[in-house]
Amino acid sequence: MNTIIFNCKRQRRAAPDKEPRMIDRYTVEHLDYGTSKSFEETVIAFEAVTGDASGDRYAQARSGSKNADEFERRMNEIAGSSGFMRFLTLDHGGWLALFGPHIKSRLYIVGNPLIARTMLQHHVEVGLNVPVRLLIYENAAGEVRLGYDLPSSLMSRLNNAEVTEAARKLDAKLAALAEQVCGEKA
């Protein structure tokens, strides 16, 4: 696993044009796991342990729930053995091949509303970073990688202890997922 840190200073300032907006600069940690598996084997392993909440499946489960207990039960039914579900899959390689370059790259939007709730209940802006984006790709050297931005680093700009604590638990769950899929310990 490689950790890449972007933009090491946290700053908050008014935009130079005096508009009613703020610009935050903060540290983001990116985790990148390697695997000896092929791209296809990695995708299969990932999809085998994450539930499919794409299309109307999540919306139907949400709208069909009459109370919190029923919603929780339905989310647990959709989630895979990892506790995560896939809300969206974008095959970058599929559409990019129309323009010539052949790459293997698949972006997943993954999460679980029951996990997201542990952070959103403390700060609404958590919603900008959950569910999480995760990329499985083959780099130019032919190495297969699984990468994502560490949720606790994305949430750091909120300066909220409860969010940070919950986000660190999400960090651990994502690390366990990555290690399970890649077959490698960090």
mmCIF file of C-alpha atoms in Angstrom:
data_model
loop_
_atom_site.group_PDB
_atom_site.id
_atom_site.type_symbol
_atom_site.label_atom_id
_atom_site.label_comp_id
_atom_site.label_asym_id
_atom_site.label_seq_id
_atom_site.Cartn_x
_atom_site.Cartn_y
_atom_site.Cartn_z
ATOM 1 C CA MET A 1 0.000 0.000 0.000
ATOM 2 C CA ASN A 2 1.196 3.490 -0.784
ATOM 3 C CA THR A 3 -0.095 6.565 0.993
ATOM 4 C CA ILE A 4 0.016 9.760 -1.011
ATOM 5 C CA ILE A 5 -0.624 13.029 0.807
ATOM 6 C CA PHE A 6 -1.947 16.016 -1.107
ATOM 7 C CA ASN A 7 -1.887 19.639 0.070
ATOM 8 C CA CYS A 8 -0.425 19.571 3.553
ATOM 9 C CA LYS A 9 -1.839 22.834 4.985
ATOM 10 C CA ARG A 10 -5.354 23.539 6.182
ATOM 11 C CA GLN A 11 -6.517 27.038 5.433
ATOM 12 C CA ARG A 12 -9.925 28.643 5.436
ATOM 13 C CA ARG A 13 -10.359 32.022 3.875
ATOM 14 C CA ALA A 14 -12.948 34.102 2.104
ATOM 15 C CA ALA A 15 -12.776 33.941 -1.661
ATOM 16 C CA PRO A 16 -10.765 36.834 -3.149
ATOM 17 C CA ASP A 17 -13.763 38.231 -5.003
ATOM 18 C CA LYS A 18 -15.653 38.729 -1.699
ATOM 19 C CA GLU A 19 -18.467 36.398 -2.696
ATOM 20 C CA PRO A 20 -20.264 34.621 0.148
ATOM 21 C CA ARG A 21 -18.201 31.475 -0.215
ATOM 22 C CA MET A 22 -15.280 29.925 1.591
ATOM 23 C CA ILE A 23 -12.267 28.076 0.254
ATOM 24 C CA ASP A 24 -10.869 25.272 2.427
ATOM 25 C CA ARG A 25 -7.463 23.706 1.911
ATOM 26 C CA TYR A 26 -6.697 20.578 3.869
ATOM 27 C CA THR A 27 -4.696 17.353 3.779
ATOM 28 C CA VAL A 28 -6.075 14.356 1.911
ATOM 29 C CA GLU A 29 -4.485 10.938 2.244
ATOM 30 C CA HIS A 30 -4.839 8.584 -0.693
ATOM 31 C CA LEU A 31 -4.412 4.850 -0.125
ATOM 32 C CA ASP A 32 -3.377 2.631 -3.009
ATOM 33 C CA TYR A 33 -3.207 -1.171 -2.654
ATOM 34 C CA GLY A 34 -1.411 -3.441 -5.099
ATOM 35 C CA THR A 35 -2.402 -6.998 -5.901
ATOM 36 C CA SER A 36 -0.968 -9.931 -7.808
ATOM 37 C CA LYS A 37 -4.472 -10.679 -9.142
ATOM 38 C CA SER A 38 -5.514 -9.686 -12.637
ATOM 39 C CA PHE A 39 -7.800 -6.703 -13.147
ATOM 40 C CA GLU A 40 -10.703 -9.038 -13.880
ATOM 41 C CA GLU A 41 -10.028 -11.198 -10.807
ATOM 42 C CA THR A 42 -9.855 -8.086 -8.625
ATOM 43 C CA VAL A 43 -13.163 -6.763 -9.982
ATOM 44 C CA ILE A 44 -14.806 -10.156 -9.410
ATOM 45 C CA ALA A 45 -13.422 -10.350 -5.852
ATOM 46 C CA PHE A 46 -14.619 -6.804 -5.096
ATOM 47 C CA GLU A 47 -18.103 -7.306 -6.497
ATOM 48 C CA ALA A 48 -18.432 -10.645 -4.671
ATOM 49 C CA VAL A 49 -18.137 -8.966 -1.244
ATOM 50 C CA THR A 50 -20.078 -5.757 -1.963
ATOM 51 C CA GLY A 51 -23.827 -5.765 -2.440
ATOM 52 C CA ASP A 52 -25.503 -4.304 -5.507
ATOM 53 C CA ALA A 53 -27.545 -1.204 -4.656
ATOM 54 C CA SER A 54 -27.414 0.203 -8.180
ATOM 55 C CA GLY A 55 -30.329 1.158 -10.364
ATOM 56 C CA ASP A 56 -33.590 1.326 -8.435
ATOM 57 C CA ARG A 57 -32.678 -1.244 -5.791
ATOM 58 C CA TYR A 58 -31.589 1.285 -3.130
ATOM 59 C CA ALA A 59 -34.415 3.728 -3.933
ATOM 60 C CA GLN A 60 -37.021 0.974 -3.706
ATOM 61 C CA ALA A 61 -35.635 -0.268 -0.393
ATOM 62 C CA ARG A 62 -35.631 3.261 1.006
ATOM 63 C CA SER A 63 -39.097 4.201 -0.211
ATOM 64 C CA GLY A 64 -40.505 0.826 0.823
ATOM 65 C CA SER A 65 -39.319 1.204 4.412
ATOM 66 C CA LYS A 66 -41.999 2.355 6.829
ATOM 67 C CA ASN A 67 -39.616 2.973 9.755
ATOM 68 C CA ALA A 68 -35.949 2.999 10.763
ATOM 69 C CA ASP A 69 -35.912 -0.683 11.749
ATOM 70 C CA GLU A 70 -37.285 -1.751 8.383
ATOM 71 C CA PHE A 71 -34.815 0.503 6.558
ATOM 72 C CA GLU A 72 -31.940 -0.983 8.561
ATOM 73 C CA ARG A 73 -33.119 -4.518 7.778
ATOM 74 C CA ARG A 74 -33.350 -3.741 4.057
ATOM 75 C CA MET A 75 -29.889 -2.124 3.995
ATOM 76 C CA ASN A 76 -28.411 -5.166 5.716
ATOM 77 C CA GLU A 77 -30.044 -7.371 3.067
ATOM 78 C CA ILE A 78 -28.450 -5.351 0.251
ATOM 79 C CA ALA A 79 -24.986 -4.980 1.799
ATOM 80 C CA GLY A 80 -22.418 -7.591 0.881
ATOM 81 C CA SER A 81 -20.354 -9.613 3.334
ATOM 82 C CA SER A 82 -17.984 -6.617 3.636
ATOM 83 C CA GLY A 83 -20.823 -4.434 4.925
ATOM 84 C CA PHE A 84 -20.619 -2.256 1.792
ATOM 85 C CA MET A 85 -22.845 -1.860 -1.232
ATOM 86 C CA ARG A 86 -22.175 -0.523 -4.720
ATOM 87 C CA PHE A 87 -24.370 2.429 -5.664
ATOM 88 C CA LEU A 88 -22.710 3.145 -9.008
ATOM 89 C CA THR A 89 -20.107 1.546 -11.260
ATOM 90 C CA LEU A 90 -18.363 3.520 -14.009
ATOM 91 C CA ASP A 91 -16.234 1.527 -16.431
ATOM 92 C CA HIS A 92 -13.795 4.216 -17.592
ATOM 93 C CA GLY A 93 -12.045 1.676 -19.808
ATOM 94 C CA GLY A 94 -15.298 0.851 -21.584
ATOM 95 C CA TRP A 95 -16.090 4.362 -22.771
ATOM 96 C CA LEU A 96 -12.481 5.496 -23.245
ATOM 97 C CA ALA A 97 -11.904 2.625 -25.702
ATOM 98 C CA LEU A 98 -14.244 4.459 -28.090
ATOM 99 C CA PHE A 99 -11.513 7.100 -28.419
ATOM 100 C CA GLY A 100 -8.634 4.690 -28.870
ATOM 101 C CA PRO A 101 -6.711 4.179 -25.641
ATOM 102 C CA HIS A 102 -7.372 0.836 -24.010
ATOM 103 C CA ILE A 103 -7.219 1.022 -20.228
ATOM 104 C CA LYS A 104 -8.636 -1.055 -17.423
ATOM 105 C CA SER A 105 -10.229 1.242 -14.876
ATOM 106 C CA ARG A 106 -13.449 0.911 -12.943
ATOM 107 C CA LEU A 107 -14.759 3.530 -10.509
ATOM 108 C CA TYR A 108 -17.145 2.426 -7.789
ATOM 109 C CA ILE A 109 -19.304 4.536 -5.501
ATOM 110 C CA VAL A 110 -19.550 2.383 -2.372
ATOM 111 C CA GLY A 111 -20.893 2.778 1.103
ATOM 112 C CA ASN A 112 -23.666 1.892 3.466
ATOM 113 C CA PRO A 113 -26.277 4.374 4.740
ATOM 114 C CA LEU A 114 -26.032 2.795 8.189
ATOM 115 C CA ILE A 115 -22.315 3.656 8.292
ATOM 116 C CA ALA A 116 -22.899 7.102 6.753
ATOM 117 C CA ARG A 117 -25.448 7.845 9.469
ATOM 118 C CA THR A 118 -22.747 7.566 12.152
ATOM 119 C CA MET A 119 -21.097 10.637 10.604
ATOM 120 C CA LEU A 120 -24.002 12.549 9.039
ATOM 121 C CA GLN A 121 -25.797 12.766 12.384
ATOM 122 C CA HIS A 122 -22.920 14.975 13.583
ATOM 123 C CA HIS A 123 -22.357 17.155 10.505
ATOM 124 C CA VAL A 124 -24.386 17.451 7.293
ATOM 125 C CA GLU A 125 -21.318 18.286 5.154
ATOM 126 C CA VAL A 126 -20.136 14.697 5.579
ATOM 127 C CA GLY A 127 -22.555 14.033 2.713
ATOM 128 C CA LEU A 128 -20.018 15.506 0.296
ATOM 129 C CA ASN A 129 -17.724 12.514 0.865
ATOM 130 C CA VAL A 130 -20.028 9.581 1.524
ATOM 131 C CA PRO A 131 -20.560 7.289 -0.203
ATOM 132 C CA VAL A 132 -16.874 6.767 -0.992
ATOM 133 C CA ARG A 133 -15.236 6.652 -4.434
ATOM 134 C CA LEU A 134 -12.971 3.644 -4.987
ATOM 135 C CA LEU A 135 -10.971 2.912 -8.155
ATOM 136 C CA ILE A 136 -9.728 -0.454 -9.398
ATOM 137 C CA TYR A 137 -7.307 0.007 -12.268
ATOM 138 C CA GLU A 138 -4.337 -1.358 -14.141
ATOM 139 C CA ASN A 139 -1.491 1.156 -14.366
ATOM 140 C CA ALA A 140 0.905 1.668 -17.295
ATOM 141 C CA ALA A 141 3.307 -0.916 -15.826
ATOM 142 C CA GLY A 142 0.527 -3.539 -15.853
ATOM 143 C CA GLU A 143 0.101 -3.497 -12.064
ATOM 144 C CA VAL A 144 -3.426 -3.822 -10.717
ATOM 145 C CA ARG A 145 -4.256 -1.332 -7.974
ATOM 146 C CA LEU A 146 -7.191 -0.450 -5.738
ATOM 147 C CA GLY A 147 -7.226 3.134 -4.496
ATOM 148 C CA TYR A 148 -9.390 5.520 -2.513
ATOM 149 C CA ASP A 149 -9.107 8.710 -0.486
ATOM 150 C CA LEU A 150 -9.049 8.049 3.248
ATOM 151 C CA PRO A 151 -12.436 9.169 4.626
ATOM 152 C CA SER A 152 -11.044 10.563 7.888
ATOM 153 C CA SER A 153 -8.719 12.825 5.912
ATOM 154 C CA LEU A 154 -11.609 14.020 3.728
ATOM 155 C CA MET A 155 -13.655 14.792 6.857
ATOM 156 C CA SER A 156 -10.776 16.586 8.623
ATOM 157 C CA ARG A 157 -11.855 19.984 7.320
ATOM 158 C CA LEU A 158 -15.017 19.742 9.412
ATOM 159 C CA ASN A 159 -13.074 19.849 12.705
ATOM 160 C CA ASN A 160 -15.649 17.653 14.414
ATOM 161 C CA ALA A 161 -14.422 15.047 16.924
ATOM 162 C CA GLU A 162 -17.504 12.821 16.555
ATOM 163 C CA VAL A 163 -17.194 12.805 12.770
ATOM 164 C CA THR A 164 -13.475 12.051 13.000
ATOM 165 C CA GLU A 165 -14.067 9.124 15.351
ATOM 166 C CA ALA A 166 -16.753 7.628 13.097
ATOM 167 C CA ALA A 167 -14.685 8.287 9.948
ATOM 168 C CA ARG A 168 -11.730 6.407 11.434
ATOM 169 C CA LYS A 169 -13.998 3.385 11.871
ATOM 170 C CA LEU A 170 -14.915 3.727 8.191
ATOM 171 C CA ASP A 171 -11.180 3.935 7.372
ATOM 172 C CA ALA A 172 -10.680 0.572 9.094
ATOM 173 C CA LYS A 173 -13.630 -1.030 7.290
ATOM 174 C CA LEU A 174 -12.329 0.167 3.914
ATOM 175 C CA ALA A 175 -8.822 -1.102 4.711
ATOM 176 C CA ALA A 176 -10.271 -4.520 5.589
ATOM 177 C CA LEU A 177 -12.219 -4.517 2.312
ATOM 178 C CA ALA A 178 -9.135 -3.551 0.275
ATOM 179 C CA GLU A 179 -6.995 -6.191 1.973
ATOM 180 C CA GLN A 180 -9.664 -8.852 1.433
ATOM 181 C CA VAL A 181 -10.079 -7.975 -2.251
ATOM 182 C CA CYS A 182 -6.383 -7.573 -3.014
ATOM 183 C CA GLY A 183 -5.289 -10.540 -0.937
ATOM 184 C CA GLU A 184 -2.538 -8.405 0.576
ATOM 185 C CA LYS A 185 -2.083 -6.846 3.990
ATOM 186 C CA ALA A 186 -1.003 -3.225 4.108
#
